[in-house]
Amino acid sequence: MRRAVLGCMALFAAYFVLARFGLLMGAVAGFAAPVWPATGIALVALRMFGLGLWPGVFAGALAVNLHAGASILTAVGIACGNTLEAVVGSWLLGRARFHPAFERIEDVMALIVLAALCSTAVSASIGVGSLLLSAVVHGEGAFDALRAWWIGDALGDLVVAPALFIAWARPRLRGRPGIVAEAVLLAIVIGGVGVLVFGHPSSFLRHPFILFPPLAWAALRYGQYGAMGSVLISSAIAIAGTAMGLGPFVERTLSDSLLQVQVFMGIAAVTALLLGSAIAERNRAIDARDEFLSIAAHELRTPLTALSLHTQGLLRQLRGTAAPPSRAEIEERLTATGRLLARLTRLIEELLEVSRIATGAIELRREAVDLADVARESLSRFEVPLAEAGCKVELTAEGDLHGQWDPARLEQVVDNLISNAVKYGAGKPVEIHLRDRGDRAEIEVRDHGIGIEHGDQQRIFERFERAVSRRRFGGFGLGLWIARRVIEAHGGAIRLTSAPGTGSTFIVELPR
Ligand code: ADP
């Protein structure tokens, strides 16, 4: 409670100061300000600390408008609009699962469309409506006020809000040699270009587009920090210069000039934000690739090491002076070797599938198949691993289990489900039930092992997704993804019911 009151008071103070500043900057009809950073503060505060802070916005807006000479009714109307704007913007961003680090293009799009365009329309229309009702504006004047209001608020969401969101979310910035020196140089260049463009009554650098290369430089090298930092610096210089009657955007009145600057800065901010998020997406892809390569190398090395130990051991025995290994010993060693080779082959097959499946649909070679045969063959392949894990197996087949399917692909699916049941089944019994469901056939694979948390049950069917620690269980997290793709290619579906500690049941439905 105390925190909420303090939060509201802090927001009230910040809102009041920024709004006062906005009203002094060429507000149309005294109230419709083309520069309105308060919108950005309000949006961020409500998004990060909860909608409960709305009284801070309301009180700030009410106070500043009364102070500027609005009647009580007008001030209340405007304050309602400003408050609704922050509430609607913040709520919409929440619905869109917006993340404040702007590391995905979706987040930038959400900010632009939901906050900067939609939520600000609420404030602009209610605000100008209040001015119309109290006859502060009329006719053409209302249109000018609406335009200034909307653009001013939108820029608060596009320039001020992202800078605060990023400062709050603090996305990761990779260190590199010279990172600070380059940032200083960048700031000097941005500041210098800004002053050259916006600080001269007339100069050869009047083209504001000169700002774009340094903005791109900032976003490319410093992600969203660079993008929003440089937008903030150039925006401050542009507004200050224009307010002093300098630079390329000077028009007849201050509000007209500021509107021109703001539209330009809005485009610059959107460009920089999109660039910054694209850079973040690229970096994430690179990180994922590096991580995957190291996992893949590790996964492949484990069976290879065991394999080489087996063969070396056997060779030593054969070459040594002691009695050569018996037939039974050799057979045992070779069986183990064969198992390791099978595991390596499966891993490599999974890796090959990634590029094969990701790039296109799965090609099926359909023929008449009996599911019971597929299941029996899979089980025979896993006879030894199942026995080693101590899992008893039960297979039941009821009714007609024939259909037109791709047998090799189905084996892949069943192999994967059985291999998971062995791996995650904690040595408890594994049951496989095949059922005739009329136009469909059903495969159920049930184990009584570690189970899967509810929150992970969807995710594990995606590529590389796993719900276990890498140290305890090896694997790429590809098996279920491949299985799902194969089943979907057959027009079927795979379902899962599971609870941690009690086991998992996978059910595959295959239309015949
Ligand atoms: P991998 O087994 O190589 O990790 P999968 O795609 O086959 O890849 O499985 C993805 C994840 O789903 C596993 O990492 C594990 O967390 C979970 N999982 C799959 N099958 C089971 C099961 N029978 N019991 C518990 N967890 C399972």
XYZ file of C-alpha atoms and ligand atoms in Angstrom:
539
model
C 0.000 0.000 0.000
C 2.748 2.421 0.987
C 4.640 1.505 -2.166
C 1.574 2.192 -4.295
C 1.073 5.620 -2.722
C 4.747 6.497 -3.160
C 4.611 5.232 -6.743
C 1.574 7.381 -7.510
C 3.254 10.418 -5.972
C 6.459 9.908 -7.959
C 4.452 9.414 -11.135
C 2.385 12.517 -10.347
C 5.551 14.614 -9.951
C 7.201 13.282 -13.117
C 4.000 13.666 -15.105
C 3.431 17.205 -13.876
C 6.963 18.394 -14.709
C 7.022 16.802 -18.179
C 3.489 17.944 -18.980
C 4.298 21.474 -17.885
C 7.304 21.387 -20.195
C 5.047 20.102 -23.003
C 2.446 22.830 -22.552
C 5.168 25.474 -22.751
C 6.351 24.065 -26.117
C 3.968 25.585 -28.636
C 0.788 23.892 -27.470
C -2.078 24.413 -29.928
C -4.891 26.390 -28.228
C -2.803 26.265 -25.071
C -3.413 22.546 -24.413
C -2.685 20.362 -27.461
C 1.066 19.942 -27.223
C 3.134 18.545 -30.113
C 5.843 17.544 -27.593
C 4.423 15.344 -24.856
C 6.997 13.116 -23.147
C 4.572 12.580 -20.243
C 2.711 9.956 -22.296
C 5.858 7.825 -22.446
C 6.466 8.010 -18.693
C 2.852 7.118 -17.918
C 2.869 4.143 -20.300
C 6.094 2.716 -18.874
C 5.052 3.267 -15.259
C 1.717 1.494 -15.679
C 3.220 -1.311 -17.746
C 6.109 -2.011 -15.370
C 4.517 -1.273 -11.998
C 0.878 -2.093 -12.648
C -2.283 -0.340 -13.769
C -2.892 0.624 -10.114
C -0.651 3.670 -10.600
C -3.314 5.396 -12.751
C -4.180 7.973 -10.028
C -0.663 9.420 -10.486
C -1.386 10.097 -14.152
C -4.844 11.468 -13.435
C -3.666 13.807 -10.682
C -0.668 14.981 -12.742
C -2.786 15.732 -15.804
C -5.523 17.393 -13.751
C -3.080 19.615 -11.864
C -1.111 20.690 -14.920
C -4.228 21.619 -16.900
C -5.793 23.529 -14.005
C -2.462 25.297 -13.597
C -2.571 26.171 -17.313
C -5.962 27.812 -16.860
C -8.441 25.114 -17.880
C -11.876 25.051 -16.225
C -12.455 22.227 -13.766
C -14.682 20.299 -16.192
C -12.224 20.661 -19.070
C -9.302 19.650 -16.876
C -11.178 16.581 -15.610
C -12.079 15.623 -19.194
C -8.486 15.955 -20.368
C -7.169 14.085 -17.331
C -9.624 11.225 -17.992
C -8.344 11.015 -21.575
C -4.700 11.015 -20.495
C -5.326 8.376 -17.846
C -7.307 6.145 -20.205
C -4.523 6.461 -22.755
C -1.955 5.079 -20.309
C -4.302 2.353 -19.044
C -5.394 1.241 -22.525
C -1.835 1.338 -23.899
C -0.421 -0.615 -21.011
C -3.267 -3.140 -21.044
C -2.995 -3.691 -24.802
C 0.757 -4.231 -24.517
C 0.111 -6.753 -21.755
C -2.399 -8.598 -23.943
C 0.143 -8.679 -26.761
C 2.732 -10.241 -24.398
C 4.952 -7.264 -25.028
C 8.497 -7.568 -23.712
C 10.253 -4.301 -22.821
C 13.704 -5.312 -24.092
C 12.530 -4.870 -27.728
C 14.481 -7.932 -28.781
C 11.763 -9.093 -31.134
C 10.226 -7.222 -34.051
C 6.766 -8.059 -32.616
C 7.516 -5.935 -29.557
C 8.374 -2.927 -31.697
C 5.239 -3.442 -33.789
C 3.131 -3.726 -30.618
C 4.519 -0.442 -29.321
C 3.905 1.335 -32.628
C 0.402 0.053 -33.310
C -1.129 -0.546 -29.878
C 0.488 2.236 -27.863
C 1.683 4.974 -30.228
C -1.251 4.812 -32.668
C -4.255 3.351 -30.801
C -3.932 4.362 -27.152
C -2.959 7.935 -28.040
C -6.072 8.286 -30.204
C -8.086 7.853 -26.997
C -6.371 10.758 -25.275
C -6.367 12.980 -28.346
C -10.079 12.498 -29.034
C -11.218 12.844 -25.417
C -8.873 15.809 -24.857
C -9.904 17.710 -27.965
C -13.528 16.735 -27.283
C -13.236 18.422 -23.890
C -11.721 21.531 -25.506
C -14.588 21.598 -28.045
C -17.264 21.254 -25.342
C -15.801 24.106 -23.348
C -15.409 26.144 -26.565
C -11.643 26.502 -26.170
C -11.326 25.368 -29.801
C -13.765 25.193 -32.706
C -13.868 24.430 -36.422
C -10.461 24.125 -38.086
C -8.797 24.719 -34.758
C -10.125 21.424 -33.453
C -8.457 19.541 -36.300
C -5.120 21.269 -35.652
C -5.409 20.527 -31.956
C -6.263 16.871 -32.616
C -3.268 16.467 -34.928
C -0.846 18.089 -32.486
C -2.241 16.113 -29.548
C -2.050 12.772 -31.309
C 1.427 13.283 -32.748
C 2.792 14.680 -29.475
C 1.490 11.713 -27.498
C 2.596 9.201 -30.128
C 6.139 10.584 -29.960
C 6.100 10.220 -26.184
C 5.437 6.515 -26.768
C 7.997 6.195 -29.557
C 10.953 8.119 -28.120
C 10.615 8.392 -24.336
C 8.883 5.085 -23.565
C 11.326 2.781 -25.409
C 14.325 4.448 -23.761
C 12.761 3.832 -20.326
C 11.630 0.304 -21.204
C 15.140 -0.587 -22.314
C 16.737 0.977 -19.259
C 14.348 -1.134 -17.196
C 14.724 -4.436 -19.073
C 18.476 -4.035 -19.594
C 18.914 -6.417 -22.543
C 22.300 -8.109 -22.731
C 25.054 -6.213 -24.506
C 28.106 -8.279 -25.432
C 31.345 -6.711 -24.301
C 34.126 -6.210 -26.809
C 37.401 -4.305 -26.855
C 36.953 -0.590 -27.445
C 33.230 -0.656 -26.727
C 33.326 2.452 -24.516
C 35.609 4.476 -26.774
C 33.401 3.729 -29.751
C 30.310 4.740 -27.775
C 31.909 8.080 -26.930
C 32.850 8.624 -30.569
C 29.321 7.682 -31.607
C 27.770 10.112 -29.131
C 30.035 12.880 -30.431
C 29.076 12.108 -34.029
C 25.347 11.966 -33.239
C 25.535 15.143 -31.169
C 27.676 16.857 -33.844
C 25.407 15.895 -36.730
C 22.387 16.900 -34.646
C 23.836 20.332 -33.935
C 24.939 20.801 -37.561
C 21.463 19.952 -38.839
C 19.247 21.495 -36.166
C 21.482 24.219 -34.745
C 21.899 26.409 -37.802
C 19.559 28.929 -39.361
C 20.857 27.833 -42.745
C 23.661 25.475 -43.568
C 24.737 22.951 -46.141
C 23.745 20.234 -43.669
C 20.082 21.144 -43.745
C 19.088 17.639 -44.832
C 17.901 15.882 -41.680
C 18.347 12.477 -43.341
C 22.064 12.790 -42.573
C 21.075 11.523 -39.145
C 20.154 8.079 -40.436
C 23.637 6.613 -41.027
C 24.814 7.399 -37.458
C 21.510 6.050 -36.100
C 22.072 2.850 -38.048
C 25.660 2.703 -36.781
C 24.407 3.007 -33.209
C 21.762 0.297 -33.641
C 24.110 -2.089 -35.440
C 26.862 -1.825 -32.836
C 24.898 -1.284 -29.631
C 21.511 -2.856 -30.332
C 18.577 -1.128 -28.683
C 20.845 0.824 -26.320
C 22.460 2.496 -29.320
C 19.201 2.875 -31.198
C 17.238 4.535 -28.401
C 20.166 6.440 -26.899
C 20.884 8.126 -30.201
C 17.205 8.756 -30.943
C 16.868 10.405 -27.539
C 19.944 12.617 -28.051
C 18.979 13.667 -31.563
C 15.383 14.222 -30.551
C 16.426 16.545 -27.720
C 18.731 18.504 -30.041
C 16.108 18.654 -32.790
C 13.382 19.933 -30.475
C 15.681 22.452 -28.784
C 17.006 23.750 -32.128
C 13.571 24.013 -33.668
C 12.182 25.747 -30.583
C 14.963 28.330 -31.033
C 13.898 28.835 -34.644
C 16.821 26.918 -36.140
C 17.137 23.967 -38.487
C 15.250 22.633 -41.502
C 11.809 22.312 -39.920
C 11.072 25.887 -39.010
C 7.567 26.946 -40.081
C 5.306 29.913 -39.401
C 4.403 28.947 -35.853
C 6.263 27.031 -33.169
C 3.635 24.309 -33.024
C 3.799 23.774 -36.786
C 7.606 23.585 -36.631
C 7.546 21.144 -33.725
C 4.993 18.954 -35.480
C 7.319 18.654 -38.485
C 10.271 17.735 -36.241
C 8.182 15.234 -34.347
C 7.007 13.448 -37.483
C 10.622 13.207 -38.609
C 11.801 11.955 -35.216
C 8.938 9.447 -35.130
C 10.128 7.919 -38.387
C 13.711 7.923 -37.116
C 12.671 6.248 -33.848
C 10.656 3.531 -35.608
C 13.528 2.836 -38.000
C 16.074 2.669 -35.195
C 13.871 0.439 -33.024
C 13.202 -1.978 -35.875
C 16.886 -2.116 -36.703
C 17.771 -2.675 -33.045
C 15.296 -5.541 -32.732
C 16.508 -7.125 -35.968
C 20.064 -7.004 -34.600
C 18.884 -8.604 -31.343
C 17.138 -11.355 -33.311
C 20.275 -12.012 -35.310
C 22.390 -12.183 -32.146
C 19.934 -14.617 -30.587
C 20.127 -16.839 -33.640
C 23.920 -16.804 -33.452
C 23.857 -17.661 -29.736
C 21.417 -20.511 -30.354
C 23.599 -21.867 -33.138
C 26.745 -21.762 -30.979
C 24.965 -23.441 -28.102
C 23.555 -26.078 -30.385
C 26.936 -26.842 -31.915
C 28.451 -27.367 -28.501
C 25.587 -29.636 -27.415
C 25.783 -31.583 -30.658
C 29.520 -32.067 -30.289
C 29.057 -33.244 -26.718
C 26.212 -35.624 -27.558
C 28.157 -37.192 -30.391
C 31.367 -37.475 -28.413
C 29.891 -39.500 -25.536
C 29.049 -42.630 -27.549
C 32.199 -42.182 -29.639
C 34.386 -42.257 -26.527
C 32.688 -45.428 -25.299
C 33.018 -46.934 -28.761
C 36.713 -46.264 -28.926
C 37.241 -47.710 -25.419
C 35.501 -50.927 -26.469
C 37.520 -51.389 -29.625
C 40.820 -50.485 -27.968
C 40.120 -52.916 -25.136
C 39.399 -55.682 -27.578
C 42.517 -54.913 -29.644
C 44.708 -54.919 -26.534
C 43.349 -58.325 -25.583
C 43.932 -59.709 -29.063
C 47.497 -58.396 -29.245
C 48.421 -59.123 -25.645
C 50.302 -62.142 -24.376
C 47.450 -63.419 -22.242
C 44.875 -65.821 -23.640
C 42.873 -64.319 -26.539
C 39.307 -63.289 -25.741
C 36.725 -66.014 -25.956
C 34.008 -66.077 -28.582
C 31.473 -65.054 -25.952
C 33.597 -62.110 -24.858
C 34.033 -60.911 -28.417
C 30.318 -61.228 -29.030
C 29.536 -59.254 -25.895
C 31.927 -56.464 -26.899
C 30.598 -56.338 -30.424
C 27.007 -56.210 -29.198
C 27.868 -53.212 -27.046
C 29.642 -51.640 -30.008
C 26.601 -52.222 -32.183
C 24.388 -50.495 -29.633
C 26.631 -47.485 -29.503
C 26.720 -47.352 -33.268
C 22.926 -47.491 -33.345
C 22.770 -44.584 -30.897
C 25.222 -42.558 -32.972
C 23.245 -43.318 -36.106
C 20.035 -42.184 -34.427
C 21.622 -38.932 -33.283
C 22.994 -38.228 -36.734
C 19.657 -39.124 -38.313
C 17.938 -36.617 -36.004
C 20.406 -33.923 -37.016
C 19.870 -34.677 -40.675
C 16.121 -34.446 -40.164
C 16.421 -30.904 -38.855
C 17.401 -29.465 -42.192
C 15.325 -31.955 -44.167
C 12.045 -31.362 -42.331
C 12.516 -27.668 -41.629
C 12.871 -26.830 -45.295
C 9.832 -28.663 -46.596
C 7.008 -31.079 -46.113
C 7.773 -34.688 -45.271
C 7.476 -36.982 -48.249
C 5.545 -40.097 -47.360
C 5.866 -43.447 -49.076
C 2.499 -44.884 -48.196
C 1.799 -48.595 -48.390
C -0.385 -51.122 -46.597
C 0.971 -51.374 -43.060
C -0.002 -53.371 -39.986
C 0.643 -51.264 -36.898
C 1.141 -54.349 -34.773
C 4.127 -55.348 -36.951
C 5.624 -51.876 -36.627
C 5.291 -51.947 -32.839
C 6.704 -55.460 -32.532
C 9.721 -54.585 -34.662
C 10.374 -51.436 -32.666
C 10.173 -53.403 -29.444
C 12.630 -55.966 -30.703
C 15.075 -53.169 -31.525
C 14.788 -51.900 -27.957
C 14.859 -55.327 -26.299
C 18.317 -54.850 -24.822
C 17.961 -51.190 -23.688
C 14.581 -52.022 -22.123
C 16.058 -54.982 -20.279
C 19.075 -52.943 -19.164
C 16.816 -50.203 -17.830
C 14.761 -52.859 -16.006
C 11.528 -51.931 -17.823
C 8.937 -54.661 -18.283
C 6.971 -54.267 -21.506
C 3.367 -54.989 -22.279
C 2.035 -54.819 -25.831
C -1.660 -55.168 -26.629
C -3.229 -54.944 -30.075
C -6.969 -54.930 -30.571
C -9.077 -54.888 -33.728
C -8.021 -54.015 -37.253
C -4.734 -52.095 -37.259
C -4.146 -51.804 -40.982
C -3.781 -48.548 -42.844
C -1.997 -46.755 -45.675
C 1.033 -45.251 -43.966
C 4.754 -44.796 -44.474
C 6.229 -47.751 -42.534
C 9.737 -46.312 -42.141
C 8.344 -43.034 -40.786
C 5.979 -44.830 -38.410
C 8.879 -46.891 -37.086
C 10.673 -43.641 -36.439
C 7.723 -42.382 -34.381
C 7.289 -45.559 -32.368
C 11.056 -45.912 -31.853
C 11.158 -42.408 -30.481
C 8.277 -42.926 -28.068
C 9.737 -46.212 -26.814
C 13.222 -44.777 -26.506
C 11.827 -41.889 -24.442
C 9.884 -44.336 -22.280
C 13.149 -46.193 -21.615
C 15.102 -43.001 -21.024
C 12.590 -41.198 -18.808
C 10.689 -44.264 -17.527
C 12.758 -44.755 -14.349
C 12.880 -48.534 -14.892
C 9.142 -48.901 -14.394
C 6.902 -50.910 -16.760
C 6.152 -49.582 -20.243
C 2.795 -50.304 -21.853
C 1.971 -50.082 -25.520
C -1.641 -50.345 -26.595
C -2.743 -50.369 -30.219
C -6.422 -49.701 -30.817
C -8.878 -49.760 -33.690
C -10.906 -46.547 -33.670
C -12.895 -46.998 -36.873
C -11.451 -44.677 -39.493
C -8.390 -44.170 -37.312
C -5.829 -46.318 -35.532
C -4.395 -45.321 -32.187
C -1.002 -45.946 -30.601
C -0.658 -45.390 -26.886
C 2.748 -45.490 -25.187
C 2.576 -45.216 -21.421
C 5.393 -45.088 -18.895
C 5.457 -44.571 -15.132
C 8.618 -42.507 -14.958
C 9.586 -38.932 -14.208
C 6.614 -37.352 -16.016
C 6.393 -33.846 -17.453
C 5.275 -30.585 -15.820
C 2.048 -29.172 -17.212
C 3.801 -26.001 -18.387
C 6.249 -28.006 -20.537
C 3.763 -30.318 -22.206
C 3.213 -28.198 -25.328
C 6.723 -26.940 -25.699
C 8.484 -30.321 -25.869
C 6.935 -30.992 -29.281
C 8.901 -28.051 -30.664
C 12.371 -28.194 -32.136
C 15.243 -28.434 -29.582
C 12.848 -28.087 -26.664
C 13.625 -30.223 -23.627
C 12.233 -30.370 -20.109
C 15.097 -32.187 -18.373
C 18.563 -31.195 -17.293
C 21.253 -31.792 -19.847
C 23.488 -33.337 -17.232
C 21.045 -36.054 -16.270
C 19.707 -36.956 -19.700
C 21.423 -36.642 -23.068
C 19.508 -35.769 -26.226
C 18.825 -33.013 -28.732
C 15.177 -32.376 -28.013
C 14.365 -33.328 -31.599
C 12.642 -36.704 -31.290
C 9.160 -35.481 -30.387
C 9.347 -32.656 -32.881
C 10.168 -35.092 -35.674
C 7.472 -37.486 -34.443
C 4.883 -34.706 -34.458
C 5.835 -33.610 -37.955
C 5.632 -37.186 -39.254
C 2.244 -37.750 -37.626
C 0.910 -34.454 -38.951
C 2.131 -35.366 -42.423
C -0.096 -38.465 -42.094
C -3.014 -36.182 -41.177
C -2.913 -37.378 -37.564
C -2.196 -35.866 -34.165
C -0.175 -36.638 -31.056
C -1.451 -35.960 -27.526
C 0.149 -36.178 -24.140
C -1.146 -36.591 -20.612
C 1.394 -36.539 -17.863
C 2.130 -35.468 -14.330
C 5.532 -35.135 -12.673
C 6.522 -38.294 -10.816
C 3.682 -40.447 -12.100
C 4.610 -40.965 -15.746
C 3.603 -39.948 -19.236
C 1.152 -41.244 -21.803
C 1.585 -40.334 -25.453
C -1.328 -41.052 -27.761
C -0.926 -41.003 -31.517
C -3.984 -40.947 -33.760
C -3.537 -41.988 -37.352
C -6.272 -41.684 -39.990
C -6.081 -44.763 -42.160
P 15.187 -35.690 -26.217
O 14.671 -36.926 -25.555
O 16.324 -35.904 -27.134
O 15.421 -34.588 -25.263
P 12.499 -35.470 -27.373
O 12.004 -34.512 -28.421
O 12.281 -36.904 -27.629
O 14.031 -35.145 -27.189
O 11.820 -35.081 -25.994
C 11.762 -33.728 -25.615
C 11.650 -33.626 -24.115
O 10.401 -34.123 -23.687
C 12.672 -34.423 -23.354
O 13.883 -33.699 -23.202
C 11.965 -34.642 -22.026
O 12.121 -33.502 -21.204
C 10.510 -34.729 -22.420
N 10.029 -36.109 -22.551
C 9.827 -36.800 -23.693
N 9.339 -38.008 -23.446
C 9.195 -38.110 -22.110
C 8.715 -39.132 -21.215
N 8.282 -40.313 -21.671
N 8.718 -38.857 -19.881
C 9.148 -37.664 -19.425
N 9.614 -36.681 -20.215
C 9.637 -36.895 -21.538
